[in-house]
PDB file of C-alpha atoms and ligand atoms in Angstrom:
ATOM      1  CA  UNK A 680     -11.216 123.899 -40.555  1.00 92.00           C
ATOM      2  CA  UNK A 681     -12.608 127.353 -39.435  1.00 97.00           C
ATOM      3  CA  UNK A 682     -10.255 128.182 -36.362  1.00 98.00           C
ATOM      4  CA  UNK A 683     -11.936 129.822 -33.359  1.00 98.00           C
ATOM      5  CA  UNK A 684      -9.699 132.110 -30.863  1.00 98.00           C
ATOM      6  CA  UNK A 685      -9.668 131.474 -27.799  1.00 97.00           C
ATOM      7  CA  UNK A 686      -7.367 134.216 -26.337  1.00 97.00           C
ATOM      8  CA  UNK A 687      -4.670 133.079 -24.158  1.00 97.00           C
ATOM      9  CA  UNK A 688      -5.103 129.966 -22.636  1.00 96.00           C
ATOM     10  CA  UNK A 689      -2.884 127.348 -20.808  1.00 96.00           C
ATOM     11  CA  UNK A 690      -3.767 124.434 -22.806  1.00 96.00           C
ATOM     12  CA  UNK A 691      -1.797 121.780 -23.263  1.00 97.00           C
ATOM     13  CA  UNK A 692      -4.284 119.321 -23.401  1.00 97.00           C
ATOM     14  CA  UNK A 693      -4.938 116.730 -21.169  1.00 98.00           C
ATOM     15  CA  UNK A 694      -3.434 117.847 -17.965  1.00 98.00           C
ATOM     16  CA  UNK A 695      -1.786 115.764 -15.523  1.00 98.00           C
ATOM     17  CA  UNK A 696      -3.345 115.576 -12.278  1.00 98.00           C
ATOM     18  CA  UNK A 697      -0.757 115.410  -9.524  1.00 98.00           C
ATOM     19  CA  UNK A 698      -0.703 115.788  -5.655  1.00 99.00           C
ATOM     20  CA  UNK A 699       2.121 117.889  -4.526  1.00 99.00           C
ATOM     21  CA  UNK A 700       3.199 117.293  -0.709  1.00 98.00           C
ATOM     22  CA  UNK A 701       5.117 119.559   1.703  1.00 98.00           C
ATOM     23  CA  UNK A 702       5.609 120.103   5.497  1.00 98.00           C
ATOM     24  CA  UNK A 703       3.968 123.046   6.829  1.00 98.00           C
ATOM     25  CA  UNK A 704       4.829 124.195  10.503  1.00 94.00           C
ATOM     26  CA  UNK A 705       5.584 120.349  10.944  1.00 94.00           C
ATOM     27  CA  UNK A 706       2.687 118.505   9.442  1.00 98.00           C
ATOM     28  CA  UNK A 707       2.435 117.242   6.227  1.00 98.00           C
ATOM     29  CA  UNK A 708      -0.066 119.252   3.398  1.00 98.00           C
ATOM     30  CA  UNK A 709      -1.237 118.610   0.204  1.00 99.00           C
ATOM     31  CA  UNK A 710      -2.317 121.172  -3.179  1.00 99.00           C
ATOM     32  CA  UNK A 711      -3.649 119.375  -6.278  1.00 99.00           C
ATOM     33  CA  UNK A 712      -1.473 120.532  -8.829  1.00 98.00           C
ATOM     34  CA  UNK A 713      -1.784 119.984 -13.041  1.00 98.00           C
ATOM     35  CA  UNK A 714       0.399 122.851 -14.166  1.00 98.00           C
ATOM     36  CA  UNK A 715       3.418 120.707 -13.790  1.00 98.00           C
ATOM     37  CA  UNK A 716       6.177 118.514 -15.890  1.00 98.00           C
ATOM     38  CA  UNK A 717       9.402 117.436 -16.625  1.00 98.00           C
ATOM     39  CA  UNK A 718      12.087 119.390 -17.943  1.00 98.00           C
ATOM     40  CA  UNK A 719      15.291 118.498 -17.709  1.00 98.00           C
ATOM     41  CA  UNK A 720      16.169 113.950 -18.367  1.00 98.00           C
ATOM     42  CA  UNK A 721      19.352 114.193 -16.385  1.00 98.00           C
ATOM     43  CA  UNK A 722      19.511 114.983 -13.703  1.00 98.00           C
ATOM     44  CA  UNK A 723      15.449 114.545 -13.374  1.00 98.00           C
ATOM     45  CA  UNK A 724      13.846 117.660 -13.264  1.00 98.00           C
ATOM     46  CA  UNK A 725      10.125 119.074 -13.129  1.00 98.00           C
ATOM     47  CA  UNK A 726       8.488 122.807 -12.884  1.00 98.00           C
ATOM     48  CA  UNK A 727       5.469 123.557 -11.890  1.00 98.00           C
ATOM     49  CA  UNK A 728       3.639 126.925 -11.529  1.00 98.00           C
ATOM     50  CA  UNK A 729       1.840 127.026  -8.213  1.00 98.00           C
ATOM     51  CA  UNK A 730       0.409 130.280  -6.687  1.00 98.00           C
ATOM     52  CA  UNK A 731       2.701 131.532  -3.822  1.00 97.00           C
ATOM     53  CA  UNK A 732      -0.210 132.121  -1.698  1.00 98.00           C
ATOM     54  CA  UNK A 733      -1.409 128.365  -1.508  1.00 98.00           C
ATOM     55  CA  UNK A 734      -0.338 126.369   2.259  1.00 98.00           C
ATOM     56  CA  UNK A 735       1.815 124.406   0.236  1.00 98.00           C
ATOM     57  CA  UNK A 736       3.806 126.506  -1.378  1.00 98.00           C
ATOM     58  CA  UNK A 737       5.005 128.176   2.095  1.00 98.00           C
ATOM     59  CA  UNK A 738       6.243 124.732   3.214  1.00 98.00           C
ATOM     60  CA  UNK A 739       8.345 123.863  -0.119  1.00 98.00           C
ATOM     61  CA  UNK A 740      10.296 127.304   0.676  1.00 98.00           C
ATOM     62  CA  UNK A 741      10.680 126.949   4.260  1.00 97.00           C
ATOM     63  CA  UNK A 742      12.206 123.194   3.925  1.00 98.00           C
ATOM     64  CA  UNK A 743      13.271 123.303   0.239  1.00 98.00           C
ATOM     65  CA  UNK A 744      11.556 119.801  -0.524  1.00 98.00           C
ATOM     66  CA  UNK A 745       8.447 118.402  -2.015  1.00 98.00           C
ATOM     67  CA  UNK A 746       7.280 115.989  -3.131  1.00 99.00           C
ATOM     68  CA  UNK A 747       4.948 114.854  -6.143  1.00 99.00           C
ATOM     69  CA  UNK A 748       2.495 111.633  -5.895  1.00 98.00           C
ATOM     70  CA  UNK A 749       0.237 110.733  -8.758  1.00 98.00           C
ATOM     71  CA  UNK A 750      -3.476 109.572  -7.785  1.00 98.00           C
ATOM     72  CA  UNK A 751      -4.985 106.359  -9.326  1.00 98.00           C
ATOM     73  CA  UNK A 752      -8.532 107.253 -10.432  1.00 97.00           C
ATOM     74  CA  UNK A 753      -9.981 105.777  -7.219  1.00 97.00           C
ATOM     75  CA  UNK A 754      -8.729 108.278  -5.580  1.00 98.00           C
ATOM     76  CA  UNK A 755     -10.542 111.114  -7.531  1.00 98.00           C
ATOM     77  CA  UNK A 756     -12.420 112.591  -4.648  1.00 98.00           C
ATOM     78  CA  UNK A 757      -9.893 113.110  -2.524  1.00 98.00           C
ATOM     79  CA  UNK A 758      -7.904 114.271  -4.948  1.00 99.00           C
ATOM     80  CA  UNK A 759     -10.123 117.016  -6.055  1.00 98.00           C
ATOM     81  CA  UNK A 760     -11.177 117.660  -2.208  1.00 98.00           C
ATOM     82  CA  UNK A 761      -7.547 118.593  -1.816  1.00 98.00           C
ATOM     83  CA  UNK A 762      -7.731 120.974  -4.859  1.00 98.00           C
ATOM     84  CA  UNK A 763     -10.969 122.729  -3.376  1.00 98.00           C
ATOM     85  CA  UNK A 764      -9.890 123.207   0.582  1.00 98.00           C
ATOM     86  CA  UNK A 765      -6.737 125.106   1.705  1.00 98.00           C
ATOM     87  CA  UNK A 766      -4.339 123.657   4.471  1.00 98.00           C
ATOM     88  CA  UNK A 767      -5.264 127.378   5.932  1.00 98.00           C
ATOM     89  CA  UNK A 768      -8.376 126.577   6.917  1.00 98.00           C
ATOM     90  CA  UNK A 769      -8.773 122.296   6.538  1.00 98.00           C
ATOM     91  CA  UNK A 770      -6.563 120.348   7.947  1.00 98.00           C
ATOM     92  CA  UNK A 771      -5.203 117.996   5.396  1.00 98.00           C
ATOM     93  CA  UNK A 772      -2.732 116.011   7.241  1.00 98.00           C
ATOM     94  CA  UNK A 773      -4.719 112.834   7.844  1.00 98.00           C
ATOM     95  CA  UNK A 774      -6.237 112.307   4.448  1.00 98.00           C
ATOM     96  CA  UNK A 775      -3.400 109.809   3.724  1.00 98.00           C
ATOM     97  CA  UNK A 776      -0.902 107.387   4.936  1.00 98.00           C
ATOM     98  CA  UNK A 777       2.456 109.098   4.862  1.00 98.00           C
ATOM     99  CA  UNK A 778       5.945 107.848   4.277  1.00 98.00           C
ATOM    100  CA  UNK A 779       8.829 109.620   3.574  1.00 98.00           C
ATOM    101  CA  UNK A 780      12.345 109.224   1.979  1.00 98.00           C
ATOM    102  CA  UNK A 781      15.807 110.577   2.273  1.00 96.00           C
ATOM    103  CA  UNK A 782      15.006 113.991   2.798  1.00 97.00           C
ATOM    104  CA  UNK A 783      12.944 113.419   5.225  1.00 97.00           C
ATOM    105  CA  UNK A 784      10.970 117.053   4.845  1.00 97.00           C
ATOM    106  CA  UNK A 785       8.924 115.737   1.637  1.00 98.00           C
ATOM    107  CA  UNK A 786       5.771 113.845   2.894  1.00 98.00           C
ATOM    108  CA  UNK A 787       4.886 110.508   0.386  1.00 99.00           C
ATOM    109  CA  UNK A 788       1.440 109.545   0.040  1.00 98.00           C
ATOM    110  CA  UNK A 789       1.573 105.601   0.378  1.00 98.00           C
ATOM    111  CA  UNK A 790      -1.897 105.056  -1.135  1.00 98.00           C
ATOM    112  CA  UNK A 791      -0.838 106.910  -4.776  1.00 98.00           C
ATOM    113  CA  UNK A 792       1.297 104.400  -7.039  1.00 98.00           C
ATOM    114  CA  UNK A 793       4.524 106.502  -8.275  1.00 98.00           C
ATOM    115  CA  UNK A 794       6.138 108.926  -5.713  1.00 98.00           C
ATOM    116  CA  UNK A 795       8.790 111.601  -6.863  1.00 98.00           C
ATOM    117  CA  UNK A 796      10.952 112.898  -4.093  1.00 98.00           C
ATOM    118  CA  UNK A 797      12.267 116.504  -4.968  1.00 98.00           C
ATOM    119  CA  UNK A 798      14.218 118.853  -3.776  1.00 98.00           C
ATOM    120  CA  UNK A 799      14.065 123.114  -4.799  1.00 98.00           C
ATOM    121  CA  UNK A 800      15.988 123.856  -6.778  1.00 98.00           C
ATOM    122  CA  UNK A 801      14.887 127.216  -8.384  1.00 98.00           C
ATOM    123  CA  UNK A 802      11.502 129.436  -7.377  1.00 98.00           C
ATOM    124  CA  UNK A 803      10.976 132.172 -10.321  1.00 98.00           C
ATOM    125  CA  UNK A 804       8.317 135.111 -10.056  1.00 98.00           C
ATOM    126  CA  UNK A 805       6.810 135.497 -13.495  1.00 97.00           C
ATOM    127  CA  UNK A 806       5.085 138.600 -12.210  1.00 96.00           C
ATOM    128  CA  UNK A 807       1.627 136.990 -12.598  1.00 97.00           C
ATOM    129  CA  UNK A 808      -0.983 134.459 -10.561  1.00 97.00           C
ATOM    130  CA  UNK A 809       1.805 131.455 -10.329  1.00 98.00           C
ATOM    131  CA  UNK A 810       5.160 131.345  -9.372  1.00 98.00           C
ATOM    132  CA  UNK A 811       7.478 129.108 -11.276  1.00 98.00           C
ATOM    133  CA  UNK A 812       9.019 125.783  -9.284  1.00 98.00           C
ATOM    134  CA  UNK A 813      11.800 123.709 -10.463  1.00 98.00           C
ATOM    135  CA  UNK A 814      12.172 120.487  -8.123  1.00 98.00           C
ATOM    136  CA  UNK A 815      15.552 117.961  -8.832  1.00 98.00           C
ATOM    137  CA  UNK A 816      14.173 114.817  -8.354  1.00 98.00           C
ATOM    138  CA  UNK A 817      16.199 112.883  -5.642  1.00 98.00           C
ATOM    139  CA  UNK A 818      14.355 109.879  -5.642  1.00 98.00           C
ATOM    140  CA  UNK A 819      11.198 108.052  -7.759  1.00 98.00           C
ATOM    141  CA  UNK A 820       9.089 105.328  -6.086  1.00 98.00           C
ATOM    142  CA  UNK A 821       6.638 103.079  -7.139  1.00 98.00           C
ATOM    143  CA  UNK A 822       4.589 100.149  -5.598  1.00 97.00           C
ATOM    144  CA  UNK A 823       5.188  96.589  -7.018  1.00 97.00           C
ATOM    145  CA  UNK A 824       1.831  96.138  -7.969  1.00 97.00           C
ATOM    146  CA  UNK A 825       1.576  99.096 -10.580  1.00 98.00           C
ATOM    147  CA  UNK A 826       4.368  97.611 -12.211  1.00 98.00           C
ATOM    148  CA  UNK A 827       4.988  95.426 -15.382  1.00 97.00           C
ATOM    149  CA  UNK A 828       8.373  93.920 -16.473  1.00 97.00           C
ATOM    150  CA  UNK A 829      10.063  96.012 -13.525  1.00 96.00           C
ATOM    151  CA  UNK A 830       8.451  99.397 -15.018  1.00 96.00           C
ATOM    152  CA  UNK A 831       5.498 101.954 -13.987  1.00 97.00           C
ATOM    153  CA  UNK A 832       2.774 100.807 -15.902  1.00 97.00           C
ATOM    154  CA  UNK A 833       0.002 103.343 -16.472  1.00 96.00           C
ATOM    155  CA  UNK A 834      -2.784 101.116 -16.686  1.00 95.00           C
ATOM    156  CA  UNK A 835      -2.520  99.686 -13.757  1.00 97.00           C
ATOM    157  CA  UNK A 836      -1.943 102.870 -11.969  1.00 97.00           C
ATOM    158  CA  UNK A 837      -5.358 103.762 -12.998  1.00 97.00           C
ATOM    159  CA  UNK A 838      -4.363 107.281 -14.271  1.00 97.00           C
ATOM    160  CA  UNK A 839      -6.083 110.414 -14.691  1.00 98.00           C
ATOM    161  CA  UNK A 840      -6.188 113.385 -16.878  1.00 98.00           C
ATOM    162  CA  UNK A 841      -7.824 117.064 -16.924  1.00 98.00           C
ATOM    163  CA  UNK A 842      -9.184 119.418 -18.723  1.00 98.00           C
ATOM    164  CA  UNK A 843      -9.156 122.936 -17.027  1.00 96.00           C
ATOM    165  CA  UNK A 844     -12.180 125.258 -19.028  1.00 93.00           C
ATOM    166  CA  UNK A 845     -14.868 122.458 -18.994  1.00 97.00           C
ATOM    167  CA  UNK A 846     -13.400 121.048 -15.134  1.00 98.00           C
ATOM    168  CA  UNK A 847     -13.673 117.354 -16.380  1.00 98.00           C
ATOM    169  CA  UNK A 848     -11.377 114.625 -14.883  1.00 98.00           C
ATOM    170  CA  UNK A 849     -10.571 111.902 -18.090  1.00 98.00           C
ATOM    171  CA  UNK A 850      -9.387 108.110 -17.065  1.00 97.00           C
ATOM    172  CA  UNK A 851      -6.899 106.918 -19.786  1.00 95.00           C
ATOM    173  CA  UNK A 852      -7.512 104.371 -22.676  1.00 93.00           C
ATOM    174  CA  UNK A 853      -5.427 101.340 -24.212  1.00 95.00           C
ATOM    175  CA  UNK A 854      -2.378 101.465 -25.246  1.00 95.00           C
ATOM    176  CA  UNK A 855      -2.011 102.793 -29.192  1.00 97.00           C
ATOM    177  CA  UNK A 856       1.296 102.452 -30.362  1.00 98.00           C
ATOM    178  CA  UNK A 857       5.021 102.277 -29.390  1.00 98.00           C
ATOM    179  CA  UNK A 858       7.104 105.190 -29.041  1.00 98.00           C
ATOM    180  CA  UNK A 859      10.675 105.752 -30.856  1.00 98.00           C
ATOM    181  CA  UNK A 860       8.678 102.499 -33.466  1.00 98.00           C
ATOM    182  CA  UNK A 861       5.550 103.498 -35.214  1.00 98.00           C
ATOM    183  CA  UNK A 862       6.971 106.563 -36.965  1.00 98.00           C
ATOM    184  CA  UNK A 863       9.531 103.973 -39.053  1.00 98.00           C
ATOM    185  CA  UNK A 864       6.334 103.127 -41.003  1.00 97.00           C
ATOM    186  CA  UNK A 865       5.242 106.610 -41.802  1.00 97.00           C
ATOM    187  CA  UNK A 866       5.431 107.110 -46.138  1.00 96.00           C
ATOM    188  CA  UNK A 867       5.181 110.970 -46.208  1.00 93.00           C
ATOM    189  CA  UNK A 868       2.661 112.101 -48.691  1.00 86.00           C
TER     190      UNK A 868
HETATM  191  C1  FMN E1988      -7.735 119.784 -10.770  1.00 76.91           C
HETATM  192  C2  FMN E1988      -7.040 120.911 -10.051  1.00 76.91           C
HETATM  193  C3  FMN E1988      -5.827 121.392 -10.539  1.00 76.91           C
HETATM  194  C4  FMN E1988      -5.162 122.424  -9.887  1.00 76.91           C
HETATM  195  N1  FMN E1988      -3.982 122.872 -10.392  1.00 76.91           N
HETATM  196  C5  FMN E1988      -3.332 123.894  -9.782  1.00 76.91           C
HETATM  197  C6  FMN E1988      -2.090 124.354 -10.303  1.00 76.91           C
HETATM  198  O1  FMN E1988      -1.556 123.826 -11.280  1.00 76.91           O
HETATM  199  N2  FMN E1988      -1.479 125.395  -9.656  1.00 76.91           N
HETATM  200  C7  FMN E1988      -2.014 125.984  -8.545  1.00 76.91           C
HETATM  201  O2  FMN E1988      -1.407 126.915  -7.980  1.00 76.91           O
HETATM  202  N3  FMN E1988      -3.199 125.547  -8.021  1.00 76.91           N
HETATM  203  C8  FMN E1988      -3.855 124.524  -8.606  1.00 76.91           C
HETATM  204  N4  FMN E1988      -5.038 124.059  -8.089  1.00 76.91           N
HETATM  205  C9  FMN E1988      -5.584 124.703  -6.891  1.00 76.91           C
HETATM  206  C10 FMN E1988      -4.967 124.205  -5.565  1.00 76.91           C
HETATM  207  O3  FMN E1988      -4.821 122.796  -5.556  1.00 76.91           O
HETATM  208  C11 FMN E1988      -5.889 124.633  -4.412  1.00 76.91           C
HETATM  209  O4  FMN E1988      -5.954 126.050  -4.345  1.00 76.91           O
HETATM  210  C12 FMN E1988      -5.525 124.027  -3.078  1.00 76.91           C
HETATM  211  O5  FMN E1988      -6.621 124.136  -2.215  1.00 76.91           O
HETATM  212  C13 FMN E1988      -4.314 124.664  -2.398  1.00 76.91           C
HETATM  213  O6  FMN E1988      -4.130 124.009  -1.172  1.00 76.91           O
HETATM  214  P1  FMN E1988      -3.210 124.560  -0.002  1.00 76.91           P
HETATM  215  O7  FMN E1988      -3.563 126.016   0.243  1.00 76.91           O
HETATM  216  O8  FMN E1988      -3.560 123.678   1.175  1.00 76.91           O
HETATM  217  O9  FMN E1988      -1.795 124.410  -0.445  1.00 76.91           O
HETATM  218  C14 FMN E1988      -5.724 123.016  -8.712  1.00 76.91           C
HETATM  219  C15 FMN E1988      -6.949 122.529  -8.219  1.00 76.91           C
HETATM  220  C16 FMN E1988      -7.598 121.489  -8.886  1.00 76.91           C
HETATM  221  C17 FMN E1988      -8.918 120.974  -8.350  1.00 76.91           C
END
C-alpha cells in the first residue's frame, strides 16, 4: 500500500454528528458539534473540544450544564444550519421543541431520539482553536419509538455520520456483526 501523509489531521473516521444545547442569557442555543465522545463507563462521561468563542460554549460555563441530542438524518438541514449560523447573530431558540430534565439549565431537543443530560465537570485550555469539555452525564433519554427490546436502536434513530476534509454527511448501513461474539471465530494466520 503506498501511504500518503497527510500532516496532522483529526481523523477518526466517521464522525459523530451531535447537537450540543445550552442556555445563553436565558434562552436555549444550539452548536453542531462532532469532536465529541465518551470517556469514562462509570460514572458516564464525554469530552468534547468546542471553540470557546462559539454562543454555546459561554452558556455551558455560565450554568455548568449541557446537554447533547443526536439528530436522525431527517433532520440534516437543520442540523447543519445550526453548524453554519452563530447564536450571536441568529437566533436559534425556536428551531426545536424543548424539554428539559433535572437540571433544569440543559435545554433537550424533543424532536432528536437519544438525549444526554450533562453536567461540567472539567473545561481544559489546550492552548489551541478548541477548548477541551468533560460533561458527567446525569441523565440519558430516549423516545420509545427508537427503541428495540427496551434499547436505543440505531437504525431506527436514523443516524448520521461525517467526514470533516471532504464536508460529507454519511447515513449508516445494516447491522454487520455482534460485538464481544464475532472475534471467538477469528483462526489467526
Ligand atoms: C458538521 C459540523 C461539525 C462541527 N463540529 C464542531 C466541533 O466539533 N467543535 C466546534 O467548536 N465547532 C464545530 N462546528 C462549528 C459550530 O457548530 C458552529 O461554529 C456553530 O455555528 C456555533 O454556534 P454558536 O455560536 O451559536 O454556539 C461544527 C459545524 C458543523 C457543520
Amino acid at each position: 500500500m503506498n501511504k500518503i501523509k497527510l500532516g496532522s489531521k483529526p481523523m477518526i473516521y466517521p464522525m459523530p454528528v451531535t447537537l450540543v444545547g445550552a442556555d445563553v442569557a436565558g434562552k436555549p442555543n444550539f452548536m453542531t458539534i462532532a469532536f465529541i465522545g465518551v470517556v469514562n463507563m462509570n460514572p458516564a462521561m464525554v469530552a468534547m473540544g468546542a471553540n470557546p468563542s462559539h454562543f454555546t460554549t459561554r452558556g455551558i460555563v455560565e450554568n455548568r450544564t449541557f446537554s447533547i441530542n443526536l439528530p436522525s438524518k431527517k433532520m440534516l438541514e437543520v442540523t447543519d444550519y445550526v453548524g453554519l449560523f452563530s447564536g450571536k447573530t441568529h437566533d436559534k431558540s425556536q428551531l426545536f421543541t424543548i424539554f428539559r430534565g433535572e437540571t433544569k439549565t440543559a435545554p433537550m431537543i424533543e424532536e432528536c431520539p437519544v438525549n444526554l443530560e450533562c453536567r461540567l465537570v472539567e473545561k481544559l485550555s489546550l492552548g489551541g482553536t478548541d477548548d477541551l469539555f468533560i460533561g458527567e452525564i446525569v441523565q440519558t433519554y430516549c423516545a420509545e419509538e427508537f427503541m428495540t427490546n427496551g434499547k436505543p436502536d440505531v437504525e431506527k434513530m436514523g443516524s448520521f455520520v461525517f467526514t470533516m476534509d471532504d464536508n460529507r454527511y454519511f447515513s449508516l448501513g445494516k447491522p454487520i456483526g455482534k460485538a464481544w461474539s464475532d472475534g471467538k471465530n477469528f483462526k489467526s494466520k
